[in-house]
Protein backbone atom coordinates (compact mmCIF):
# COMPACT_ATOMS: atom_id res chain seq x y z
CA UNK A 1 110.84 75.86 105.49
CA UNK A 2 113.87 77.98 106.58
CA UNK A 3 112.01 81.06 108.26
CA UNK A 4 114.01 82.81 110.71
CA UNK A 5 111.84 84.33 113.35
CA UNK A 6 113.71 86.04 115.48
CA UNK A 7 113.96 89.84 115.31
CA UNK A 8 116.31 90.10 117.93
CA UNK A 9 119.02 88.92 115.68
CA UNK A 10 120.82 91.61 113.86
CA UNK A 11 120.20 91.65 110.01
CA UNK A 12 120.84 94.23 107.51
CA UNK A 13 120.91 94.33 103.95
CA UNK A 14 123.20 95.58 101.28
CA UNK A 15 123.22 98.63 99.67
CA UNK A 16 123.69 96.74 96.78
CA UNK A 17 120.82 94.66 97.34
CA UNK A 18 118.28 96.68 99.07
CA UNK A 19 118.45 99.98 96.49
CA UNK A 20 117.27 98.01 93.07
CA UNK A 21 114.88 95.74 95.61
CA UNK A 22 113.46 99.18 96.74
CA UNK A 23 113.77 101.15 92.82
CA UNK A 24 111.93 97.69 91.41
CA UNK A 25 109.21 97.79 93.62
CA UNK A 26 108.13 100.90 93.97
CA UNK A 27 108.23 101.29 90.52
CA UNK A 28 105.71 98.40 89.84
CA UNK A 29 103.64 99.18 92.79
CA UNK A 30 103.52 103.13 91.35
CA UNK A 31 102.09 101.69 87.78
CA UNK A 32 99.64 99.20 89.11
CA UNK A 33 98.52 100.13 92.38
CA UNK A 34 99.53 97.33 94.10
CA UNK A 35 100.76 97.96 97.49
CA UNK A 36 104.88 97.87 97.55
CA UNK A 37 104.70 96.01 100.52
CA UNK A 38 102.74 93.32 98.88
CA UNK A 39 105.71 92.57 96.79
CA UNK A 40 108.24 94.10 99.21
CA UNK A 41 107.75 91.54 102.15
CA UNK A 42 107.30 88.39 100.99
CA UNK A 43 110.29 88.82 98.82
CA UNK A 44 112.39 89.98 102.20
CA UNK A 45 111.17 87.01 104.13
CA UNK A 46 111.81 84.52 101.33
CA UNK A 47 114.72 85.43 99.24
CA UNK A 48 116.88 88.06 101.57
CA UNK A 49 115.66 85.85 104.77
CA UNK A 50 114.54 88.56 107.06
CA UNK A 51 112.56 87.76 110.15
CA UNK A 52 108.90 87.97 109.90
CA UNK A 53 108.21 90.53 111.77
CA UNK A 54 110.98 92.36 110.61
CA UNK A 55 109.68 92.22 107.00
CA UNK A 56 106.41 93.27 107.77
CA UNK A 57 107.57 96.46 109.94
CA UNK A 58 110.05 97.01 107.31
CA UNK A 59 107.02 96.85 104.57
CA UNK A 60 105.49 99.18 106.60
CA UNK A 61 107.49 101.78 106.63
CA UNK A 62 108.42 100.98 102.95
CA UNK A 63 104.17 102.26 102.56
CA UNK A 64 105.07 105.09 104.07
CA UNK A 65 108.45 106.49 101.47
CA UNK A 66 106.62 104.84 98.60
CA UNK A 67 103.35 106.92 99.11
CA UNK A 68 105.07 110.24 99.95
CA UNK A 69 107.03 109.63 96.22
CA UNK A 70 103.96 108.11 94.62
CA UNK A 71 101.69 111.12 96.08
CA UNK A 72 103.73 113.92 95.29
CA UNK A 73 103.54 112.17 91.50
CA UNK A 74 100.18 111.81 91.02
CA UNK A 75 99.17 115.51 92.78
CA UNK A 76 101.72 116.78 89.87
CA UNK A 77 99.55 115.44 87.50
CA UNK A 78 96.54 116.39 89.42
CA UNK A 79 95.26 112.66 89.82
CA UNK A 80 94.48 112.86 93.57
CA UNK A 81 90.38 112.82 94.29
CA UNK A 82 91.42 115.01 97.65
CA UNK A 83 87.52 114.56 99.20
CA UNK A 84 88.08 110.70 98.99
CA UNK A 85 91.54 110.71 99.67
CA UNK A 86 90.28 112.05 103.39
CA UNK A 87 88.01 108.99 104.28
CA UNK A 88 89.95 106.16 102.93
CA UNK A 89 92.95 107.68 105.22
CA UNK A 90 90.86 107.92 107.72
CA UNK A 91 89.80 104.19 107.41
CA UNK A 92 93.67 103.60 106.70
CA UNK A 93 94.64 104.54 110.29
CA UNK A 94 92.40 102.74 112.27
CA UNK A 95 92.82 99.48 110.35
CA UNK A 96 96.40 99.99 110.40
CA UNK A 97 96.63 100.87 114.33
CA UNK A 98 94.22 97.67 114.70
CA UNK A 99 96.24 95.81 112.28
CA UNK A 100 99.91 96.55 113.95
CA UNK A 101 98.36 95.38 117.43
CA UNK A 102 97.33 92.39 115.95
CA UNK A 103 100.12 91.77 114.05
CA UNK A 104 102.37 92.06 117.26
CA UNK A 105 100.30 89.15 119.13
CA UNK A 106 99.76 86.54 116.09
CA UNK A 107 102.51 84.19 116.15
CA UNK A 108 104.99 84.67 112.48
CA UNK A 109 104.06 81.19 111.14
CA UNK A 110 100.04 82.37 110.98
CA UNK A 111 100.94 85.92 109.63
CA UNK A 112 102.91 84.20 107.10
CA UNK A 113 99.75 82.27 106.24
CA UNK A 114 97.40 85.69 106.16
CA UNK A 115 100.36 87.46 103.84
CA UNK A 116 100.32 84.30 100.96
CA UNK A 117 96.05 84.35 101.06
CA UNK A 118 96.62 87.92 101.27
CA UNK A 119 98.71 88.14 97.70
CA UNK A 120 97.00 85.64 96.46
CA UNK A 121 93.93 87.39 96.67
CA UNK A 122 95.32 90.82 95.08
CA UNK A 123 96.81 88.64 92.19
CA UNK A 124 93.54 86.34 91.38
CA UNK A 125 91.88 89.85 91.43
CA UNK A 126 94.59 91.24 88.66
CA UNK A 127 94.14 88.30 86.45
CA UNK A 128 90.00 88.64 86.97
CA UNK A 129 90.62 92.08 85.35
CA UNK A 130 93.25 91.46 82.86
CA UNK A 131 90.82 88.77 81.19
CA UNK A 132 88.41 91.54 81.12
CA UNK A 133 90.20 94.05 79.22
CA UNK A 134 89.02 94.10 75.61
């Protein structure tokens, strides 16, 4: 595999690519709850070839624009528990503050690994519930 690692080489993508990458996945992860950058870095590491780390700080702050749009659309609609919206944030910040530290120390080939069990995961979890519906 073809993974370039290194985030000290420049690398920017189009307009033309990055605006429907960014419409198409926020627009999933808004109607099924599934993270955008669950979808949003793999997909830069494999198909646009951004650096690892790169994707996964870019995914990051991908969370961040996608849940201020996402939020401000679901408090419209007044679908926002606000008393548990507190403690999962809570939890949110220290995992991701633990998570980012960690992140910055394991080498890209490993985080690579945790992303695809990662997905995996979410999507065996999807199908579980899927085959439930009546």
């Amino acid at each position: 595999t073809d993974y370039p690692d290194d985030v000290n080489q420049p690398h920017r993508l189009k307009w033309s690519a990055g605006i429907p990458i960014g419409a198409g996945i926020s627009f999933v992860a808004a109607n099924t709850g599934i993270g955008g950058a669950a979808l949003l870095t793999p997909l830069l590491i494999t198909v646009q070839k951004v650096p690892t780390r790169l994707a996964i700080g870019t995914g990051a702050a991908f969370v961040v624009i996608t849940g201020i749009s996402a939020t401000l659309g679901k408090w419209m609609m007044n679908l926002i528990p606000f008393p548990d919206v507190i403690w999962v944030s809570a939890g949110a910040l220290i995992g991701g503050n633990l998570g980012a530290r960690l992140g910055h120390r394991l080498p890209a080939p490993l985080l690579r690994k945790i992303l695809v069990v990662t997905v995996l995961l979410a999507l065996i979890r999807v199908l579980i519930q899927m085959a439930q519906l009546p």
